[in-house]
Short mmCIF file of C-alpha atoms and ligand atoms in Angstrom, two decimals:
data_model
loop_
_atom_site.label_atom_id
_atom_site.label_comp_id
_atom_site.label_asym_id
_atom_site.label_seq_id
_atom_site.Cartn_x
_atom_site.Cartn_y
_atom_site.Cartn_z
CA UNK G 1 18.83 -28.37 27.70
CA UNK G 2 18.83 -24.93 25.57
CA UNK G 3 16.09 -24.02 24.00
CA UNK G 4 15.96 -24.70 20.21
CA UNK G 5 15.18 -22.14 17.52
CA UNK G 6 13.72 -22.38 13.96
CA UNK G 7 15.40 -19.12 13.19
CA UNK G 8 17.45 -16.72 15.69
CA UNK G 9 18.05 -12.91 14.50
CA UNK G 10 21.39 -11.76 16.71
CA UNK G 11 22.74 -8.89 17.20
CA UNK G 12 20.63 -6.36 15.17
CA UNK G 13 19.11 -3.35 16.64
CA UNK G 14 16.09 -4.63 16.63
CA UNK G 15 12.54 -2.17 16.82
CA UNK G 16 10.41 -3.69 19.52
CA UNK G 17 7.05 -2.13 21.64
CA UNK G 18 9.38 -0.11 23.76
CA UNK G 19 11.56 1.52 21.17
CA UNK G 20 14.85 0.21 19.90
CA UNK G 21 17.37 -2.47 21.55
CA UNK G 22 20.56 -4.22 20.73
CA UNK G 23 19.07 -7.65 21.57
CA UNK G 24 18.40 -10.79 19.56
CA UNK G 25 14.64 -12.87 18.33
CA UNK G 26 14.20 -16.41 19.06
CA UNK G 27 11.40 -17.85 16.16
CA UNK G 28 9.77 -21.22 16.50
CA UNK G 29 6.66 -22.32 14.35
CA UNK G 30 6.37 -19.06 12.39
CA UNK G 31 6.29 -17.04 15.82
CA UNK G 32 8.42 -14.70 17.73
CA UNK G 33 9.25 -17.83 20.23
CA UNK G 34 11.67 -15.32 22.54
CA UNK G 35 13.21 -11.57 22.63
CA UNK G 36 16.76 -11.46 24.60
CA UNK G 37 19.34 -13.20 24.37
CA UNK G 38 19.14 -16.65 22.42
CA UNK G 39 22.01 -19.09 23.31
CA UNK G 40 24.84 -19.81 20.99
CA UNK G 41 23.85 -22.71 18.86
CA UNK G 42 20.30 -23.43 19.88
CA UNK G 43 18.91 -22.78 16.13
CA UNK G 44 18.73 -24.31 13.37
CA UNK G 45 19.42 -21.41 11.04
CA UNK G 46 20.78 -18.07 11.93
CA UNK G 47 20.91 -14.64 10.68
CA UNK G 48 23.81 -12.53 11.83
CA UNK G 49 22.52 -8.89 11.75
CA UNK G 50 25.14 -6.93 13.54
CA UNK G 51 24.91 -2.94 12.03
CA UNK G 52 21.31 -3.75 10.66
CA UNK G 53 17.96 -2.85 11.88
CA UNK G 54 15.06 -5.34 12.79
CA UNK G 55 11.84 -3.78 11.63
CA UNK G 56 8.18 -5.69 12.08
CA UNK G 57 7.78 -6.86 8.48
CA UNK G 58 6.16 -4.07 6.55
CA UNK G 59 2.46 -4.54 5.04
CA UNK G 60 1.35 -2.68 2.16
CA UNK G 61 -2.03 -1.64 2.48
CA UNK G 62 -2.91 -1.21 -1.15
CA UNK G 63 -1.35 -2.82 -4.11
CA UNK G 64 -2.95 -4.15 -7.37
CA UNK G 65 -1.26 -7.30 -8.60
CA UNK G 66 -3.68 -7.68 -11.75
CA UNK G 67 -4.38 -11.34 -11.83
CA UNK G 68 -6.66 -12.04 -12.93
CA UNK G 69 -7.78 -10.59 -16.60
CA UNK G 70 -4.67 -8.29 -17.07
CA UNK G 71 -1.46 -10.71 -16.79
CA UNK G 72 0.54 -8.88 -18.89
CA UNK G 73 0.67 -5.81 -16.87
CA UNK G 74 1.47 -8.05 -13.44
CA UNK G 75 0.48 -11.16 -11.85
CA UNK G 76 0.64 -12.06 -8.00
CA UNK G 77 3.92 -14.01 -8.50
CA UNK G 78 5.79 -11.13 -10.08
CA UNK G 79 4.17 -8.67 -7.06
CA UNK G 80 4.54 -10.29 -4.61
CA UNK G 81 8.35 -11.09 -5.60
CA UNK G 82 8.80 -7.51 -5.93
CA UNK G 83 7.17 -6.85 -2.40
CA UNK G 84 9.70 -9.25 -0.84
CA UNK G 85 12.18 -7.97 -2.77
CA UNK G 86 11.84 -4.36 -1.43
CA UNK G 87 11.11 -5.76 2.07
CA UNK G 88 7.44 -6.08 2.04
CA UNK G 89 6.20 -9.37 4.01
CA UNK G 90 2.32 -8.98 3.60
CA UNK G 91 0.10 -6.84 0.88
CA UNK G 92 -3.36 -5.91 0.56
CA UNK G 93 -4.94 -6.62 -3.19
CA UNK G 94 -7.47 -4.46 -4.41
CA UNK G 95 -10.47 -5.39 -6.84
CA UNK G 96 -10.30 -3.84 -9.85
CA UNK G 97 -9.10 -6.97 -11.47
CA UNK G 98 -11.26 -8.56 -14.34
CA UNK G 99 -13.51 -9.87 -13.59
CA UNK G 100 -13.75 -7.55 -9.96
CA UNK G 101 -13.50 -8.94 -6.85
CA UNK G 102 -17.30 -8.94 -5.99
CA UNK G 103 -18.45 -11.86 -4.87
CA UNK G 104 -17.52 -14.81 -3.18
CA UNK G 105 -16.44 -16.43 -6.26
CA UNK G 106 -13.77 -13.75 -7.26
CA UNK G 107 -12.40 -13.85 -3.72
CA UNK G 108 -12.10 -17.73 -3.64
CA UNK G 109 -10.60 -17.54 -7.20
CA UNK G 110 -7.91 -14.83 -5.94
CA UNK G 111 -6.88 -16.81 -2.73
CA UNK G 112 -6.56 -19.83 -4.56
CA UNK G 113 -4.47 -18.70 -6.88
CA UNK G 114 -2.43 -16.76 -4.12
CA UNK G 115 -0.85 -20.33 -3.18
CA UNK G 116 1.78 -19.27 -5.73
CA UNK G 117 2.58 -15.97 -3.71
CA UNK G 118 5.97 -15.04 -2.18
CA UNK G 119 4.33 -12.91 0.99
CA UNK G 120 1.29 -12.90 3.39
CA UNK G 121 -1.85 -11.38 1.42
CA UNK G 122 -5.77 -10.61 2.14
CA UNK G 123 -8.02 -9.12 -0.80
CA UNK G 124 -10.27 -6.35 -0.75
CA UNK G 125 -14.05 -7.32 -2.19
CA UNK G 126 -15.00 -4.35 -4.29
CA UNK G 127 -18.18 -2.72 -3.97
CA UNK G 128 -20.52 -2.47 -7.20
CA UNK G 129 -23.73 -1.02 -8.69
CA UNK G 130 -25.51 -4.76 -7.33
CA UNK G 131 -23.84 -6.27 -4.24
CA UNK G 132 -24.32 -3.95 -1.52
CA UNK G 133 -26.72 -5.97 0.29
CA UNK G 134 -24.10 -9.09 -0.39
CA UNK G 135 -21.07 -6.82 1.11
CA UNK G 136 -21.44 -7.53 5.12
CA UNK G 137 -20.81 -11.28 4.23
CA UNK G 138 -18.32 -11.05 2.27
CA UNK G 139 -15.95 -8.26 3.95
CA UNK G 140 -16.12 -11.67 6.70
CA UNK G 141 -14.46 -14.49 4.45
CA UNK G 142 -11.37 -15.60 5.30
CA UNK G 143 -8.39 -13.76 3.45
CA UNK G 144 -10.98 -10.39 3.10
CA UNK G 145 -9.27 -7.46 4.36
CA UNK G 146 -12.56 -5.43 3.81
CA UNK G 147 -14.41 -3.71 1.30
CA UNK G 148 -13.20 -0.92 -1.73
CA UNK G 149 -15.49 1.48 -2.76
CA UNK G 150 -14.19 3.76 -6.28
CA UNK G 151 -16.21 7.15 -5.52
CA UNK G 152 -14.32 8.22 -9.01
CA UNK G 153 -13.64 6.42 -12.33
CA UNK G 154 -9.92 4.88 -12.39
CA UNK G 155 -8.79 1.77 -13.73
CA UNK G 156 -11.59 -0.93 -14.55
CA UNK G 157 -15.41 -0.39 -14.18
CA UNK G 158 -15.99 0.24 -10.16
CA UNK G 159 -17.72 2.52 -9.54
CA UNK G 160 -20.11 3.66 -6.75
CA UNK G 161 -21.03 7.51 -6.91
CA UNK G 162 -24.05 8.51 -5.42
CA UNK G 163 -25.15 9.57 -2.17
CA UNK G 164 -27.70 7.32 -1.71
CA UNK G 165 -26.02 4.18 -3.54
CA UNK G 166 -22.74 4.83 -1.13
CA UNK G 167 -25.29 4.96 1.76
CA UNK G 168 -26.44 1.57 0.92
CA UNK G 169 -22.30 0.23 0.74
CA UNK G 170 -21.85 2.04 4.08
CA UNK G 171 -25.17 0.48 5.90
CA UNK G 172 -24.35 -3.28 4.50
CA UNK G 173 -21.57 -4.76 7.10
CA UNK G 174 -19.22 -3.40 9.91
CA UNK G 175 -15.77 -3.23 8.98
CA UNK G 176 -13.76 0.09 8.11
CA UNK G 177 -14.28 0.57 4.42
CA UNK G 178 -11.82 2.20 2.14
CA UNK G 179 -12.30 4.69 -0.20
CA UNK G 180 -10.91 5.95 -3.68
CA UNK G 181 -12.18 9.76 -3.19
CA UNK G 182 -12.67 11.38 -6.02
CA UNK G 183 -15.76 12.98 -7.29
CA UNK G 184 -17.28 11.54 -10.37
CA UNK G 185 -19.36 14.29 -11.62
CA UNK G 186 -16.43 16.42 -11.71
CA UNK G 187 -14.32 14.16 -13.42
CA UNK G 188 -17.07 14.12 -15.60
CA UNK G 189 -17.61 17.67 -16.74
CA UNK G 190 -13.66 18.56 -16.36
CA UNK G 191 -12.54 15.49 -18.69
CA UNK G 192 -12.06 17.90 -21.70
CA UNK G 193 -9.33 19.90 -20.11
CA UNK G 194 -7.39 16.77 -20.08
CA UNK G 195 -7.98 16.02 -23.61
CA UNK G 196 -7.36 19.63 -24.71
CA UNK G 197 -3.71 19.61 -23.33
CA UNK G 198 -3.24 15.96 -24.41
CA UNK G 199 0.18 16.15 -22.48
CA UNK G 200 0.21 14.81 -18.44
CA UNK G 201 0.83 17.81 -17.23
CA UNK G 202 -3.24 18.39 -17.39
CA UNK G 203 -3.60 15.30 -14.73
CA UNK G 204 -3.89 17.22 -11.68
CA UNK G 205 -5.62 20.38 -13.65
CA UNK G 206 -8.44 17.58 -14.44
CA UNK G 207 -8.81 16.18 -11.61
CA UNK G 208 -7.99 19.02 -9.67
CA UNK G 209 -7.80 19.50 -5.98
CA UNK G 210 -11.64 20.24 -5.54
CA UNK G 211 -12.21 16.67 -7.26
CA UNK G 212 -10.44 14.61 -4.17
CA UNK G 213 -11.92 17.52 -1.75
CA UNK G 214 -15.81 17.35 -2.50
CA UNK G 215 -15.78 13.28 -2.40
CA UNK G 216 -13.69 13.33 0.94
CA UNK G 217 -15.73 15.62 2.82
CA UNK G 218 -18.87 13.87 1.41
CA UNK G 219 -17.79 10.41 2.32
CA UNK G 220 -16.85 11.44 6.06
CA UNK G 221 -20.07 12.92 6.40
CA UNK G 222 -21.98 9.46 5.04
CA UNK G 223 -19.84 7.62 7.20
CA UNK G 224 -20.61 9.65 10.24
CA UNK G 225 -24.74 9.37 9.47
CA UNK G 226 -23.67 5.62 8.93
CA UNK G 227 -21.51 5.45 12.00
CA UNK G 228 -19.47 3.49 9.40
CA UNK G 229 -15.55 3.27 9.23
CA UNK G 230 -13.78 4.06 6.84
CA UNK G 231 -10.34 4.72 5.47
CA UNK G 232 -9.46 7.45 2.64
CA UNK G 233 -6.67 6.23 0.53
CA UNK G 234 -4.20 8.29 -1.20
CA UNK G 235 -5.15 11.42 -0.17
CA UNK G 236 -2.96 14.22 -2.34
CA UNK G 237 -3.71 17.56 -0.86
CA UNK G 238 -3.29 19.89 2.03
CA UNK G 239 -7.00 21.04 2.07
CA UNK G 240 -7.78 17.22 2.77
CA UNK G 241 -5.03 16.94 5.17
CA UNK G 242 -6.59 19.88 7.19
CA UNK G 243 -10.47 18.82 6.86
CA UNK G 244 -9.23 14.69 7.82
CA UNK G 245 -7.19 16.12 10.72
CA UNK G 246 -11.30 16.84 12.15
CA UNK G 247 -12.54 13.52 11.28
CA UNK G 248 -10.07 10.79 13.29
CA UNK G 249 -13.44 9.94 14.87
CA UNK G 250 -14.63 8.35 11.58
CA UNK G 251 -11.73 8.23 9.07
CA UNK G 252 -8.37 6.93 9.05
CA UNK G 253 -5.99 7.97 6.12
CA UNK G 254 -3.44 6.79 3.95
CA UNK G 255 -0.39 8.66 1.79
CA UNK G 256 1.63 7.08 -0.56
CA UNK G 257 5.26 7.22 -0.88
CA UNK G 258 5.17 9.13 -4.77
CA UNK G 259 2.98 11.72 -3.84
CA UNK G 260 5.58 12.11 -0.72
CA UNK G 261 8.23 12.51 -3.09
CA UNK G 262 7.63 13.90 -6.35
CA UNK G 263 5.93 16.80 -6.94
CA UNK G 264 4.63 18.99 -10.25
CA UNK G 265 5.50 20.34 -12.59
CA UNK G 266 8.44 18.76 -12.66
CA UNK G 267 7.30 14.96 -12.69
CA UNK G 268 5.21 15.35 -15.36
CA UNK G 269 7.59 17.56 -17.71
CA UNK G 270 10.44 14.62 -16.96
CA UNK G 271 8.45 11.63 -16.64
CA UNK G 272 5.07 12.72 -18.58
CA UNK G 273 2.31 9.80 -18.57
CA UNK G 274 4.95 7.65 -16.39
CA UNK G 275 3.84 10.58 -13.35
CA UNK G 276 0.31 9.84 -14.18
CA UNK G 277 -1.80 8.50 -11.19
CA UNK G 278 -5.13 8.72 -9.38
CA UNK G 279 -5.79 10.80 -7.65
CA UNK G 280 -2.68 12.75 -9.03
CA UNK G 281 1.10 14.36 -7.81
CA UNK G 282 0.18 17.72 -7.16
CA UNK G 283 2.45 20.76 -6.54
CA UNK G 284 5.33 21.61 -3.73
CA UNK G 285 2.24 23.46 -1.58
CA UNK G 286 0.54 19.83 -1.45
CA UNK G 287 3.62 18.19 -1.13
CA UNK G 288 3.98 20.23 2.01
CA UNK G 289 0.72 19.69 3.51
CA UNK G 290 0.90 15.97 3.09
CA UNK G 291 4.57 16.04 5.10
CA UNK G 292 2.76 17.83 7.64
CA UNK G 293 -0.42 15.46 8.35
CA UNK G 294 2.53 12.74 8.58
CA UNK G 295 4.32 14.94 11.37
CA UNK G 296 0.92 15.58 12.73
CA UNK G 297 -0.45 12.40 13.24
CA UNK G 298 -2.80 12.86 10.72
CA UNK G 299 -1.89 9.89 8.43
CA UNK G 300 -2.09 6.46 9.63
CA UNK G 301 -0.61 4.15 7.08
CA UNK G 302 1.69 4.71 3.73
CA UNK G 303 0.60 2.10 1.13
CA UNK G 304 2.73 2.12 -2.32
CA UNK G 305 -0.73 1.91 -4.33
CA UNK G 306 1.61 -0.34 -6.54
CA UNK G 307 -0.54 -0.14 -10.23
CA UNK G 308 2.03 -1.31 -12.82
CA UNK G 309 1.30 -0.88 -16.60
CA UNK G 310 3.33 -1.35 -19.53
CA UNK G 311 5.46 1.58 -21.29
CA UNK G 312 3.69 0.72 -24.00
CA UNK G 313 0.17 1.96 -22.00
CA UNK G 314 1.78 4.68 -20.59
CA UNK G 315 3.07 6.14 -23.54
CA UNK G 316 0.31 6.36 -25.17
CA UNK G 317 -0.64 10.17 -26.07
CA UNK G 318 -2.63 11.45 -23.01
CA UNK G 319 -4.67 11.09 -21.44
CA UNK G 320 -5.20 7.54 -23.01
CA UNK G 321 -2.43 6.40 -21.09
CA UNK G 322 -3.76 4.94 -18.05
CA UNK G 323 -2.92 6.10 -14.45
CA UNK G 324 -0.99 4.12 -12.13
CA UNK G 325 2.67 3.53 -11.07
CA UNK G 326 4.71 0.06 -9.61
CA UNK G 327 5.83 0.68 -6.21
CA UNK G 328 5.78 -2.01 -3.95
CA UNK G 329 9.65 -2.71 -4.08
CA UNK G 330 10.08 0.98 -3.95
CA UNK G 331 8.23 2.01 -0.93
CA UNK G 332 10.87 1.31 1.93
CA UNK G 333 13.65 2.57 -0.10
CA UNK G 334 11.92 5.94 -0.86
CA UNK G 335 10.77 6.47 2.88
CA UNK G 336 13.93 5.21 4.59
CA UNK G 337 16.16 7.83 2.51
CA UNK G 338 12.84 10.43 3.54
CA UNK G 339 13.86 8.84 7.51
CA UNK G 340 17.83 9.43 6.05
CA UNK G 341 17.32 13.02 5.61
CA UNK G 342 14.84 14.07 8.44
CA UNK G 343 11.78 14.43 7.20
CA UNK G 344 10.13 11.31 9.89
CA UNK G 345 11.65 8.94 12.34
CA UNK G 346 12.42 5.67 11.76
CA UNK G 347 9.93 5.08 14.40
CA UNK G 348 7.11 6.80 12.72
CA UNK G 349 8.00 4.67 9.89
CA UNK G 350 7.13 1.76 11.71
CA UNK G 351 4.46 3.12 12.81
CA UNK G 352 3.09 3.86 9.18
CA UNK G 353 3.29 0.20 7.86
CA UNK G 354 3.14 -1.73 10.71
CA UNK G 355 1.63 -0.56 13.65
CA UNK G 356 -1.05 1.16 11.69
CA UNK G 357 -1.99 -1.17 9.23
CA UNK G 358 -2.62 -3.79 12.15
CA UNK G 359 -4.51 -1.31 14.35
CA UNK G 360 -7.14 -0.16 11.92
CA UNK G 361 -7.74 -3.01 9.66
CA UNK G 362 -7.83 -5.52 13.38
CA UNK G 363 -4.74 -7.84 12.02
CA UNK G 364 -4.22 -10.53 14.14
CA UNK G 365 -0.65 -11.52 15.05
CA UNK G 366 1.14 -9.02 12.69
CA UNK G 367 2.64 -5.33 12.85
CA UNK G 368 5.07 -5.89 16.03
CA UNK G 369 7.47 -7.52 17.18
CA UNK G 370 6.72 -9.10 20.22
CA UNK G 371 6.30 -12.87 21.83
CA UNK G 372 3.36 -14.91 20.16
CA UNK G 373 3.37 -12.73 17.07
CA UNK G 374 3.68 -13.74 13.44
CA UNK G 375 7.96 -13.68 12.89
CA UNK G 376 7.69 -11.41 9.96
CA UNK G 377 10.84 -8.82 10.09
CA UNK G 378 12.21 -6.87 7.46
CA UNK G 379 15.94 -5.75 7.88
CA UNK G 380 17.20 -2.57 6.84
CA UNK G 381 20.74 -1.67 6.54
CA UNK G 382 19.85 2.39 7.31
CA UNK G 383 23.87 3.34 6.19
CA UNK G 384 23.34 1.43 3.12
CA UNK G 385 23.47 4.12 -0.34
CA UNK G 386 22.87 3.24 -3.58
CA UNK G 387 20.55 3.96 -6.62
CA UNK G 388 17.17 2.16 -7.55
CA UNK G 389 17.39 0.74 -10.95
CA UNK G 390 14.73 -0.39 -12.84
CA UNK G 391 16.51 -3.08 -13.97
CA UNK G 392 16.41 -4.49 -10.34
CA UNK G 393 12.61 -4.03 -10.38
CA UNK G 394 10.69 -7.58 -10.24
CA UNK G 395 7.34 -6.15 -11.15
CA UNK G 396 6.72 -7.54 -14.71
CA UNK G 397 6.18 -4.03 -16.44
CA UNK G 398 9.96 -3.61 -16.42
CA UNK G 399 9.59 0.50 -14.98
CA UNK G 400 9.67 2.74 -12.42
CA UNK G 401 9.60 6.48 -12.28
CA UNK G 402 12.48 6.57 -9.32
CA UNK G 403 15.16 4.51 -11.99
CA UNK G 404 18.56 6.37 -11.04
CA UNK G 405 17.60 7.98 -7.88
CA UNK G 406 19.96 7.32 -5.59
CA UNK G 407 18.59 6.57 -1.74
CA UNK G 408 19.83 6.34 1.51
CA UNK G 409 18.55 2.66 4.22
CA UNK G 410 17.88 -0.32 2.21
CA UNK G 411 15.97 -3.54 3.23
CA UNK G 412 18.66 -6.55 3.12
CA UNK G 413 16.51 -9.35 4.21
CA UNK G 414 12.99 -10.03 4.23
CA UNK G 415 11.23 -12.83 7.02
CA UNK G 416 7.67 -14.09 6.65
CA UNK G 417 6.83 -16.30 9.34
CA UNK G 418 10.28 -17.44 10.08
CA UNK G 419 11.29 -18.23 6.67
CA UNK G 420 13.61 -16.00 4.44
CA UNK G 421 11.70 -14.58 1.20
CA UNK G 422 14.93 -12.48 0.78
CA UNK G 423 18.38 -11.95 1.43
CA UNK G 424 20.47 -9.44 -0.19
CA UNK G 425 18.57 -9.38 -2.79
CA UNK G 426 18.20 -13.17 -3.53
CA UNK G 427 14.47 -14.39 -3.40
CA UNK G 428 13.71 -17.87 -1.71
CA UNK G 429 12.99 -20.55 -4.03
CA UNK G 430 9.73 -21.34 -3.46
CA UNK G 431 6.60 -19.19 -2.55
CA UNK G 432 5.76 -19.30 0.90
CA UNK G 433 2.61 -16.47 1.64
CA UNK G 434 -0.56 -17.16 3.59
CA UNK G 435 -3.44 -15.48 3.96
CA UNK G 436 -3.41 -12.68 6.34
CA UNK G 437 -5.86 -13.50 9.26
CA UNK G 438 -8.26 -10.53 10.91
CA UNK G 439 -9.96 -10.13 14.42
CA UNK G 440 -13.09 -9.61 12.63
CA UNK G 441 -13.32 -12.83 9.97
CA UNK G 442 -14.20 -16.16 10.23
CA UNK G 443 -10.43 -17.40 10.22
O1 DOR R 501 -3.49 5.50 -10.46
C1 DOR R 501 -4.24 4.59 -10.14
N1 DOR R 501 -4.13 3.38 -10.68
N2 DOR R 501 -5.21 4.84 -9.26
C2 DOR R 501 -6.19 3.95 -9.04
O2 DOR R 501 -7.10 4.26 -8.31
C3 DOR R 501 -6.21 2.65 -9.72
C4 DOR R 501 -4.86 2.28 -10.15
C5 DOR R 501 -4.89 1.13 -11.14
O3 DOR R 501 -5.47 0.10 -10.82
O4 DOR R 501 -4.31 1.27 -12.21
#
């Protein structure tokens, strides 16, 4: 007798271990059950994907969904819809919710109301002023992707600044910790600059390029005295780039897809507090540099550092508007027309949101597709051209600072664990994420 199928995927190109093949994916139980060719018939539901591309489903390392304490910005139904929607299968949370995500309490509170999510999801515990001694347990609940340490004021209170208090986050527990790098006492004593202009322009004069640089190199040298992890998020210049590029013995590193894209002054003169974000978009020279530690090998992971907030925040005279973008439907559009028009393979793509996510937060089952492995796939049409509108946008602020651009490679179809969370742009009915599991937890 053929074999049966839950799912079979025929005909796409599809991206496997050993580069690209026109071959088909055989899914039974929420795994990859077979790659090769699947029999005519032998599943129950099929997804024709001649002229489209297979990709392992991409994970978005950093995203903040809101819920709970500020609702009307975004919740995890509306993010995690627009994840799906830009074909996004699993997302990493961060804590700055209210109240944080600092104890076991918060975490439990966030998973259970993750039931009503539309892809795979693990939250990061944030470290405070109290619970670094509470941190090593924690990072190893179920549904923990690790801990978050702010080195610099953003949005919401954490905050963890000194040497010898970040010491104490680095010593408590084993996994790689990421980092917001930005140094606080700078911030600090450059703040009036930013009130003086009172226009976004002043972001990236505020916190200026010796801001991100100072907290990066002091973090990587903690975490070497620690022989700690860790993971520098959003890293925005070249200087960082360059000094990073010496520390893959300690420190992985992630971009983001606006800082990849947009540059000053230009966002900020079009977009103004809508171009606002922490750390900020720099100039073309950054631009540049950040390009080049993604051709270098430098970067390991794009996240989208989705951080919606309404227009009526963001218009708000500077710099009370508060910093942060949406982007979590937008990141595979903005880097496939980036893959469109040279600037990385589609295979480094993969690489950035699937292989690396997996590889240096230890996901098990995810980031490849291969036999036994989780059958989450995002499909691309790569020919596919048209503009992203924020009225397409399912994030619940309504915005996004790419509204008219027109890109090149869309995702057409979304699979988490066998089951469609989208298809041309039609969300499944229900929600249907799980918790993301790790090598290193519990479960
Ligand atoms: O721009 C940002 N917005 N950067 C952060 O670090 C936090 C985020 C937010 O939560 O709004």
């Amino acid at each position: 007798m053929a074999e049966t199928y839950d799912l079979a995927i025929r005909g796409g190109r599809v991206v496997t271990p050993s580069g690209p093949a026109e071959t088909s994916v055989g899914v039974r139980d929420g795994r990859i059950a077979a790659i090769g060719d699947i029999p005519a018939a032998s599943a129950g539901e099929e997804i024709e994907a001649a002229g489209l591309t297979v990709l392992p489903g991409a994970i978005d390392t950093q995203v903040h969904f809101r819920e709970p304490g500020a609702e009307h910005k975004e919740d995890l139904a509306h993010g995690s819809r627009a994840a799906v929607a830009g074909g996004v299968t699993a997302v990493f949370e961060m804590p700055n919710t209210n109240p944080p995500t600092v104890d076991a309490a918060a975490l439990a509170d966030k998973l259970e109301r993750a039931g009503g999510m539309w892809c795979d999801h693990a939250f990061f515990a944030g470290a405070d002023r109290d619970n670094h001694a509470a941190l090593a347990e924690l990072e190893l609940l179920p549904g923990c992707c690790g801990v978050k340490v702010f080195m610099g004021s953003s949005t919401g209170g954490l905050l963890v600044d000194e040497d010898g208090a970040l010491a104490s986050v680095l010593a408590s527990g084993r996994r790689r910790v990421a980092i917001h790098a930005e140094d606080e006492p700078r911030l600090v004593e450059r703040r009036r600059l930013a009130d003086e202009e009172g226009h976004a322009r002043a972001h990236p004069v505020w916190r200026d390029v010796d801001s991100a640089l100072l907290a990066t190199r002091r973090v990587v040298g903690l975490a070497r005295e620690a022989n700690r992890p860790i993971h520098v998020l959003h890293v925005t210049t070249a200087e960082e780039i360059a000094f990073l590029g010496s520390a893959k013995d300690i420190a992985t590193v992630e971009c983001l897809p606006q800082h990849l894209t947009l540059e000053a002054p230009d966002c900020y003169e079009r977009l103004g507090g809508y171009a606002q974000v922490n750390p900020p978009i720099r100039d073309a020279r950054h631009r540049a540099g950040l390009w080049a530690g993604v051709v270098q090998g430098v970067v390991d992971v794009l996240g989208s550092d989705h951080a919606p907030h309404t227009r009526e925040e963001k218009e708000r005279r500077y710099p009370a508007s508060p910093s942060g973008m949406p982007g979590v439907q937008t990141l595979l559009p903005l880097m496939l027309n980036h893959v469109a028009e040279g600037r990385l393979t589609l295979e480094r793509l993969v690489d950035l949101l699937c292989y690396g996510p997996q590889r240096i937060y230890n996901i098990r089952g995810k980031g490849r597709i291969a036999v036994g492995y989780d059958a989450d796939f995002t499909l691309v049409d790569l020919a596919a051209r048209r503009a992203i509108g924020a009225a397409d946008q399912h994030a619940k602020c309504g915005w996004t600072p790419f509204d008219g651009m027109e890109t090149t490679g869309w995702p057409v179809a979304t699979v988490v664990r066998g089951r469609v969370a989208m298809r041309d742009g039609e969300l499944a009915a229900e929600p249907l994420g799980a918790p993301v599991r790790f090598w290193d937890t519990a479960a």
